[in-house]
Coordinates of C-alpha atoms (C1' of nucleotides) in Angstrom, one line a residue:
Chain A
X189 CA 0.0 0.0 0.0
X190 CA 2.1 3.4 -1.1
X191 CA 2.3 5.3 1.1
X192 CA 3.7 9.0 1.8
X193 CA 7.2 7.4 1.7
X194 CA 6.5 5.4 -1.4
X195 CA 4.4 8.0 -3.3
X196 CA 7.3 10.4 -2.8
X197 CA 9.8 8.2 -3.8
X198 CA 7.6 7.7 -7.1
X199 CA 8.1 10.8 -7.5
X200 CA 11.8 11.2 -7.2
X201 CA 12.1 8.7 -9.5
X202 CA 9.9 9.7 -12.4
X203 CA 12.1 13.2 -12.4
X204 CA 13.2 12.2 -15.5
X205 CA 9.8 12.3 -17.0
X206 CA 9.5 16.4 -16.5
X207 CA 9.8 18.5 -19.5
X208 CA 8.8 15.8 -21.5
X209 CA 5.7 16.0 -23.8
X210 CA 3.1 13.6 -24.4
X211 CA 2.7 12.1 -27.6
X212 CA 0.0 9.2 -27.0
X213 CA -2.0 8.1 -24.4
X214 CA -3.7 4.9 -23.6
X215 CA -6.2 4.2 -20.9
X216 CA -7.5 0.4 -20.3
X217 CA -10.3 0.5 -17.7
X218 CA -12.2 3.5 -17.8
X219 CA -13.9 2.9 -14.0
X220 CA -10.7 4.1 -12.6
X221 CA -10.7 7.4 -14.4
X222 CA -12.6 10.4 -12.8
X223 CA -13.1 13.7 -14.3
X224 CA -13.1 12.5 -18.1
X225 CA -13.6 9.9 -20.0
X226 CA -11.4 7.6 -21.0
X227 CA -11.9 8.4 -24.7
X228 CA -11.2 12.4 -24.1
X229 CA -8.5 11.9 -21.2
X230 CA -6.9 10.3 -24.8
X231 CA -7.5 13.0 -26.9
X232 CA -6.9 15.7 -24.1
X233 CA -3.5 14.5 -22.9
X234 CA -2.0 14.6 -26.3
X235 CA 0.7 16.7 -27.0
X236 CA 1.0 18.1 -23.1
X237 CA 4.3 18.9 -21.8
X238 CA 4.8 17.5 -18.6
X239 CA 5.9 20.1 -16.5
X240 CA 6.2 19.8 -13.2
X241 CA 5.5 16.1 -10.5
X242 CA 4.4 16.5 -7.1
X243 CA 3.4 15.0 -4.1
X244 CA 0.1 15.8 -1.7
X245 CA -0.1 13.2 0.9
X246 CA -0.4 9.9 -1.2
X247 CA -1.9 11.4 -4.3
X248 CA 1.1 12.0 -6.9
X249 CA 0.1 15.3 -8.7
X250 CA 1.7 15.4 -12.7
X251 CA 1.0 19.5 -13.1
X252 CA 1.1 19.6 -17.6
X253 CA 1.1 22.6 -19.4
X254 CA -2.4 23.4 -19.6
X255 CA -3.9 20.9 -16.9
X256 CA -3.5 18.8 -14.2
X257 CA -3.4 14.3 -13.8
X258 CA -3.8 13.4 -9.6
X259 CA -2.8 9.7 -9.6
X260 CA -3.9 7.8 -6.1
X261 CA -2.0 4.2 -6.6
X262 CA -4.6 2.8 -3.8
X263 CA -3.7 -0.4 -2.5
X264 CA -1.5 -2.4 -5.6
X265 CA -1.0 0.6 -7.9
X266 CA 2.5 0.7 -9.3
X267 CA 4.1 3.7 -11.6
X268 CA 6.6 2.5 -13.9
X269 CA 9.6 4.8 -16.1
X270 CA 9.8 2.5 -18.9
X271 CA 13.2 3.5 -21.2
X272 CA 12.3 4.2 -25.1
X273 CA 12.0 0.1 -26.5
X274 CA 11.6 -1.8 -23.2
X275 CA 10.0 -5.0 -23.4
X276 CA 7.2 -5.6 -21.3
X277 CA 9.3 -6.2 -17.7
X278 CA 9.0 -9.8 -16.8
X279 CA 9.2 -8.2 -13.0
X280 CA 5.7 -7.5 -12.8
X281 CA 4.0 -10.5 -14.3
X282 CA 3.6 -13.5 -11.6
X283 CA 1.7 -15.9 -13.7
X284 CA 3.8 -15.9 -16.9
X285 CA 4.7 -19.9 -17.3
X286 CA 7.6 -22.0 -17.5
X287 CA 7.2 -22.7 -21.9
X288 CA 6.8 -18.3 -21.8
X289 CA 9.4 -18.0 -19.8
X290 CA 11.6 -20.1 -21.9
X291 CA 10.2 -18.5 -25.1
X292 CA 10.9 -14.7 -23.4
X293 CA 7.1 -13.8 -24.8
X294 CA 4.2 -12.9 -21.9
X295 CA 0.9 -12.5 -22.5
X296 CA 0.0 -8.8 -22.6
X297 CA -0.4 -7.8 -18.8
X298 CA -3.7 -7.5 -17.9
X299 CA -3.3 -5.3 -15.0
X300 CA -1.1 -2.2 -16.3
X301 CA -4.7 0.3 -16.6
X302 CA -2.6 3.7 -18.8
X303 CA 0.6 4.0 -20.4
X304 CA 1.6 7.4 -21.5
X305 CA 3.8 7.4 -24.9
X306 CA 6.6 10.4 -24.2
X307 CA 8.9 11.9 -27.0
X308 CA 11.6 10.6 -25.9
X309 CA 10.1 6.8 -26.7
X310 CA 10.1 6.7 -23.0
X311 CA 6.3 5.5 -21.1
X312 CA 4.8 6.0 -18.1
X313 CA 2.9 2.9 -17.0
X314 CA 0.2 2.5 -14.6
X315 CA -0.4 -0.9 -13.4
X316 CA -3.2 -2.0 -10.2
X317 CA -4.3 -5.3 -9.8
X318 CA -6.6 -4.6 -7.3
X319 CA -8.0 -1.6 -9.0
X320 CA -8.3 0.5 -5.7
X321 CA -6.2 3.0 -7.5
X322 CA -7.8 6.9 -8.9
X323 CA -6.7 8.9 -12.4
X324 CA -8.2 12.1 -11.3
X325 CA -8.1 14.9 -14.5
X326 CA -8.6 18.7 -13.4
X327 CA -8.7 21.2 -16.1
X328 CA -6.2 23.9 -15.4
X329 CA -3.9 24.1 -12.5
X330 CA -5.6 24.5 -9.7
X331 CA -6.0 21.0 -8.4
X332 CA -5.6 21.9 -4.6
X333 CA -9.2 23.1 -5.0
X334 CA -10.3 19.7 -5.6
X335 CA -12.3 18.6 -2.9
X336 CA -10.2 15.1 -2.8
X337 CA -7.2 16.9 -2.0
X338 CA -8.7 20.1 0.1
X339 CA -9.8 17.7 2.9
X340 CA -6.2 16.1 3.8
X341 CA -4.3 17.7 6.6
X342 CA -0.8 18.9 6.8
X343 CA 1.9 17.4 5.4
X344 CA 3.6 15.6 8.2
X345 CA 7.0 16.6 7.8
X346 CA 7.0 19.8 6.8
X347 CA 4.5 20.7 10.3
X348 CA 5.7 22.2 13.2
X349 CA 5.5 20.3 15.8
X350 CA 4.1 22.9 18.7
X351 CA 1.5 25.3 16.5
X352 CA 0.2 21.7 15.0
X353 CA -0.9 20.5 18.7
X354 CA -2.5 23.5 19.4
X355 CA -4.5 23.9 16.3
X356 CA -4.6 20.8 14.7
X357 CA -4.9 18.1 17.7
X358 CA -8.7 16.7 18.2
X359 CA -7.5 16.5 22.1
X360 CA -11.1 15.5 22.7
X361 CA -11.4 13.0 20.2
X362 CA -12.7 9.6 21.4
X363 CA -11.3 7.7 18.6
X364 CA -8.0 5.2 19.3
X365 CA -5.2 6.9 18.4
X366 CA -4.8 4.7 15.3
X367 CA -7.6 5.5 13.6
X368 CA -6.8 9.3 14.2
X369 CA -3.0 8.6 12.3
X370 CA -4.6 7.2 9.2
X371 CA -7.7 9.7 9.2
X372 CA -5.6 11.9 5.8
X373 CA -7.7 15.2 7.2
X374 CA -5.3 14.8 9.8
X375 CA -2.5 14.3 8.2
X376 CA -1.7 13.2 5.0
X377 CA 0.0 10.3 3.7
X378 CA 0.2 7.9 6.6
X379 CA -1.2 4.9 6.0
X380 CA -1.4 1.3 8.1
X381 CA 2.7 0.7 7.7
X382 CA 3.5 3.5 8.8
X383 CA 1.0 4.2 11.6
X384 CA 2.1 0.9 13.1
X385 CA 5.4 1.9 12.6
X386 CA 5.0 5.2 14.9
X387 CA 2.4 3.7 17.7
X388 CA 5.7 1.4 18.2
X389 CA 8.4 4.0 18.2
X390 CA 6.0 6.0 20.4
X391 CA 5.8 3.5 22.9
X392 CA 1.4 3.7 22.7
X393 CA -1.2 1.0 22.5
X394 CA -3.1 1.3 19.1
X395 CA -6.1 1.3 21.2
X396 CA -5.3 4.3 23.6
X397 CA -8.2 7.1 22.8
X398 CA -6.5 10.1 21.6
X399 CA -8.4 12.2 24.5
X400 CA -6.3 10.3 26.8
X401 CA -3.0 11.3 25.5
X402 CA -1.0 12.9 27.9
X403 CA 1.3 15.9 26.1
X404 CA 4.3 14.8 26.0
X405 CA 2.7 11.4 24.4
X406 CA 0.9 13.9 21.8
X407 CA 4.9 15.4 21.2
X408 CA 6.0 11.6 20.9
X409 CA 3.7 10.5 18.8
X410 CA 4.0 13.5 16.3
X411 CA 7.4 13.3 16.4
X412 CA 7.6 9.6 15.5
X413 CA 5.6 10.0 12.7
X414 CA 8.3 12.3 11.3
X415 CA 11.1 9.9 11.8
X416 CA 9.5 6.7 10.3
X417 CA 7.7 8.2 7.6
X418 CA 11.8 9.7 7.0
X419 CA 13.3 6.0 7.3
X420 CA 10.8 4.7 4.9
X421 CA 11.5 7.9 2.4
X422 CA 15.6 7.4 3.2
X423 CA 15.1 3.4 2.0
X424 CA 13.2 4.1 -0.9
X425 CA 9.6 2.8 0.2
X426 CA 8.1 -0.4 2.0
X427 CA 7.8 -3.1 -0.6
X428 CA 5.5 -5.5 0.9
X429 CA 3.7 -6.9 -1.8
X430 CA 3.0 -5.1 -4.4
X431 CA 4.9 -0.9 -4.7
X432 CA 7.9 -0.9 -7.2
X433 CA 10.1 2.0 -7.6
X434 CA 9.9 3.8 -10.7
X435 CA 12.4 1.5 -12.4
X436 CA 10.9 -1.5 -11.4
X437 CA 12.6 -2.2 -8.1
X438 CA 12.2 -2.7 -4.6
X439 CA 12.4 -0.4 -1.6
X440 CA 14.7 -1.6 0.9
X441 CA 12.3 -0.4 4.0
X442 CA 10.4 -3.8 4.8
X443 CA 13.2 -5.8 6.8
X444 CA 13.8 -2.4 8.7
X445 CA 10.0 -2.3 10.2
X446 CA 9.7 -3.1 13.4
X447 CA 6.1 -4.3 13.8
X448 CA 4.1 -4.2 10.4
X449 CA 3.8 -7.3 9.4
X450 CA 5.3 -9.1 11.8
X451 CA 2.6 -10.9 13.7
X452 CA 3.5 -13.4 15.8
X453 CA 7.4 -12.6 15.6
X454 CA 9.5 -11.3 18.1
X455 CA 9.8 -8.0 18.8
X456 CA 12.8 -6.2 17.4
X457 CA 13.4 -4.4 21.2
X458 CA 12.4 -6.5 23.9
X459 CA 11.5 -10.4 22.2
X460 CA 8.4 -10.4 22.7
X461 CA 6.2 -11.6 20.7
X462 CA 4.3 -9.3 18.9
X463 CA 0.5 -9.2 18.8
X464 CA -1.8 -8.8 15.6
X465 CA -5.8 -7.1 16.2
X466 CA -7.8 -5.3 14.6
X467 CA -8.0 -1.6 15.2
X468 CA -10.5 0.6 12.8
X469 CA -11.3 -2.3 10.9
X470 CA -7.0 -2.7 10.0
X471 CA -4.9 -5.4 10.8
X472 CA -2.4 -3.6 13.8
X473 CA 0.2 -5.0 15.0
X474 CA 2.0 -4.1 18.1
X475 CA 4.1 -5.0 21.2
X476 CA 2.1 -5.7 24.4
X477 CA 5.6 -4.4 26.2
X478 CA 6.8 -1.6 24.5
X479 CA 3.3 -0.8 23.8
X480 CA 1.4 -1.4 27.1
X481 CA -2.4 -0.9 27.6
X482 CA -3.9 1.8 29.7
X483 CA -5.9 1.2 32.7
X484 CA -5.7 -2.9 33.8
X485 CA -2.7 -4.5 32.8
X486 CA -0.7 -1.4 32.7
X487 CA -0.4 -1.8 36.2
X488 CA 0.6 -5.5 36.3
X489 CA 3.3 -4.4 33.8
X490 CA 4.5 -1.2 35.5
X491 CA 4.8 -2.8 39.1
X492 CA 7.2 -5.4 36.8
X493 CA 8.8 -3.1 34.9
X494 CA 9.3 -1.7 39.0
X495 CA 11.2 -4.7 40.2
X496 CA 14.5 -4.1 41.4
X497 CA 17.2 -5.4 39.3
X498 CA 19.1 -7.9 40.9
X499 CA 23.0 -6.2 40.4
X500 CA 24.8 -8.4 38.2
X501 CA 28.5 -9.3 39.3
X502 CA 30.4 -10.1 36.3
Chain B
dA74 C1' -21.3 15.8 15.0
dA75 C1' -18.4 12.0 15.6
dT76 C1' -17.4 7.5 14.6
dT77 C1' -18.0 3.0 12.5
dC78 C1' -19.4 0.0 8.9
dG79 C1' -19.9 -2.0 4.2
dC80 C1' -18.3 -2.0 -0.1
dC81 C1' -15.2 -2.0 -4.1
dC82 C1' -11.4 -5.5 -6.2
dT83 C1' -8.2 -9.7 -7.2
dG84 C1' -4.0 -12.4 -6.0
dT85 C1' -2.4 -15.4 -2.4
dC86 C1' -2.6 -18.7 1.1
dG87 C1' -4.2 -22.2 4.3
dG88 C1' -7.3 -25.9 5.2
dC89 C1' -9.7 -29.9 3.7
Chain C
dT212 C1' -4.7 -31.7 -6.9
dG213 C1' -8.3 -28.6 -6.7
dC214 C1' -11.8 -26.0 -4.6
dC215 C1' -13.2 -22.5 -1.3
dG216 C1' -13.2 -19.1 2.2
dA217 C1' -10.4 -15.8 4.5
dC218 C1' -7.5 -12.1 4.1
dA219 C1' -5.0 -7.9 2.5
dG220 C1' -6.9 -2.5 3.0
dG221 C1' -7.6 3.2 1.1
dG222 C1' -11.2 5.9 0.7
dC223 C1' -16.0 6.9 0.0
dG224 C1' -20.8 7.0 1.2
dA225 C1' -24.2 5.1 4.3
dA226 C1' -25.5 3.9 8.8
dT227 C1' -25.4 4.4 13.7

DNA sequence: AATTCGCCCTGTCGGC
DNA sequence: TGCCGACAGGGCGAAT
């Protein structure tokens, strides 16, 4: 699932792809277009000069010369910079067969949805198995007015972290503090990796309500945010399942998570082993130590925690 | 008003 | 071996 951290590192890697100009475009399934059709996204797209690719939470924004494409990769969707000539890449086809293998032919791909045709015999490929994924096409540049875009909240790593609690912070809100991290009107671009990712390097139970957040947790938490959504930027994106870099490759960020995704393993810190529930109808996984409880078995685990430490003499 | 739920979708995996 | 249900989950609209 891309994520801020993936999305932006999408964008670094389509750089190349700025100042080029459009020469064809081709659209496969039109239910994932919104804004045009998929016959006049075609026609519309010709000729436009890419000019500019940005990021808005998890929404990749390609500002062209006249208008504006908001690509939302969902769950599976995958951006591809495919050099002038490339062969369909055997990377993102799982069910090609031992004979096509051996024969170097696939079968068209049935999941890549748009390719855009540059001048430079370069494409752009989208690709979504799952079809979760949005082509958004805004006439004209101003697609922060779309109301898709105008409800996210700050961008996490460009806030400041004191003015953000006083004005941004729902202290009141009754909602776990999970659910608040992937609310995007809150802030946008964390997703379930990475909100696991900070409830663990916050030290909070996914489950704690967000009014009950004391405020130097509220400082923690914020803060972590920051730093994992930066580790999973600095290693180039969580590939899970599905996110490829631009060139086809990878990120690097998955064996460097500490909890997502690793159900029933021990945790990275303390050996525990981890716990997997569901929290706002995601699958959350978390450390029962480093992440203890309020109320009932925080005690138990504090008056532990408590224990003098028998002095060790070697 | 705030929060939760159901749905969209398809590849993968475990159980029988 | 093959069938089938469960699961993965971002975001939107409906329900509570």
């Amino acid at each position: 699932m891309p994520e801020l951290p993936e999305v932006e590192t999408i964008r670094r890697g389509l750089k190349a792809v700025q100042g080029r100009r459009i020469e064809s475009a081709e659209f496969g399934l039109p239910r994932l277009i919104l804004g045009s059709t998929a016959g006049e996204l075609t026609r519309k797209l010709q000729g436009r000069r890419i000019e500019a690719i940005l990021r808005r939470g998890k929404y990749l924004v390609l500002e062209l010369d006249t208008d504006t494409l908001v690509v939302h990769l969902g769950m599976t969707g995958q951006l591809t910079h495919a050099p002038a000539n490339a062969k369909e890449d055997v990377r993102f086809i799982r069910t090609v067969t031992g004979l096509q293998k051996a024969l170097g032919v696939h079968p068209v791909d049935k999941h890549t949805h748009a390719v855009l045709h540059l001048d430079d015999g370069s494409r752009v490929q989208f690709r979504d198995p799952r079809t979760f994924g949005k082509i958004i096409f805004i006439k004209g540049h101003a697609w922060e007015k779309n109301p898709r875009i105008q409800i996210l909240g700050e961008e996490p790593l460009d806030l400041k972290i004191e003015p953000f609690l006083k004005k941004n912070f729902p202290a009141r809100s009754r909602r776990p503090v999970k659910a608040l991290l992937l609310d995007q009107s809150f802030l946008a671009g964390v997703g379930n990796i990475y909100a696991d990712e900070a409830l663990f390097a916050s030290g909070l139970h996914p489950k704690t309500l967000v009014t009950l957040l004391q405020p130097a947790e509220r400082i923690r938490l914020l803060t972590a945010v920051k730093t994992v959504l930066r580790k999973g930027i600095r290693y180039q994106g969580t590939t899970f399942s599905d996110y490829r870099k631009p060139d086809g490759s990878n990120g690097d960020n998955f064996e460097r998570l500490m909890v997502y995704g690793r159900g029933g393993k021990p945790c990275r810190s303390c050996g525990t082993t981890l716990q997997k529930i569901i929290v706002a109808q995601r699958g959350t996984v978390f450390c029962l130590q480093c992440q203890p409880p309020r109320g009932g078995k925080k005690r138990a685990i504090l008056k532990t925690v408590d224990k003098p430490r028998r002095p060790s003499h070697n």
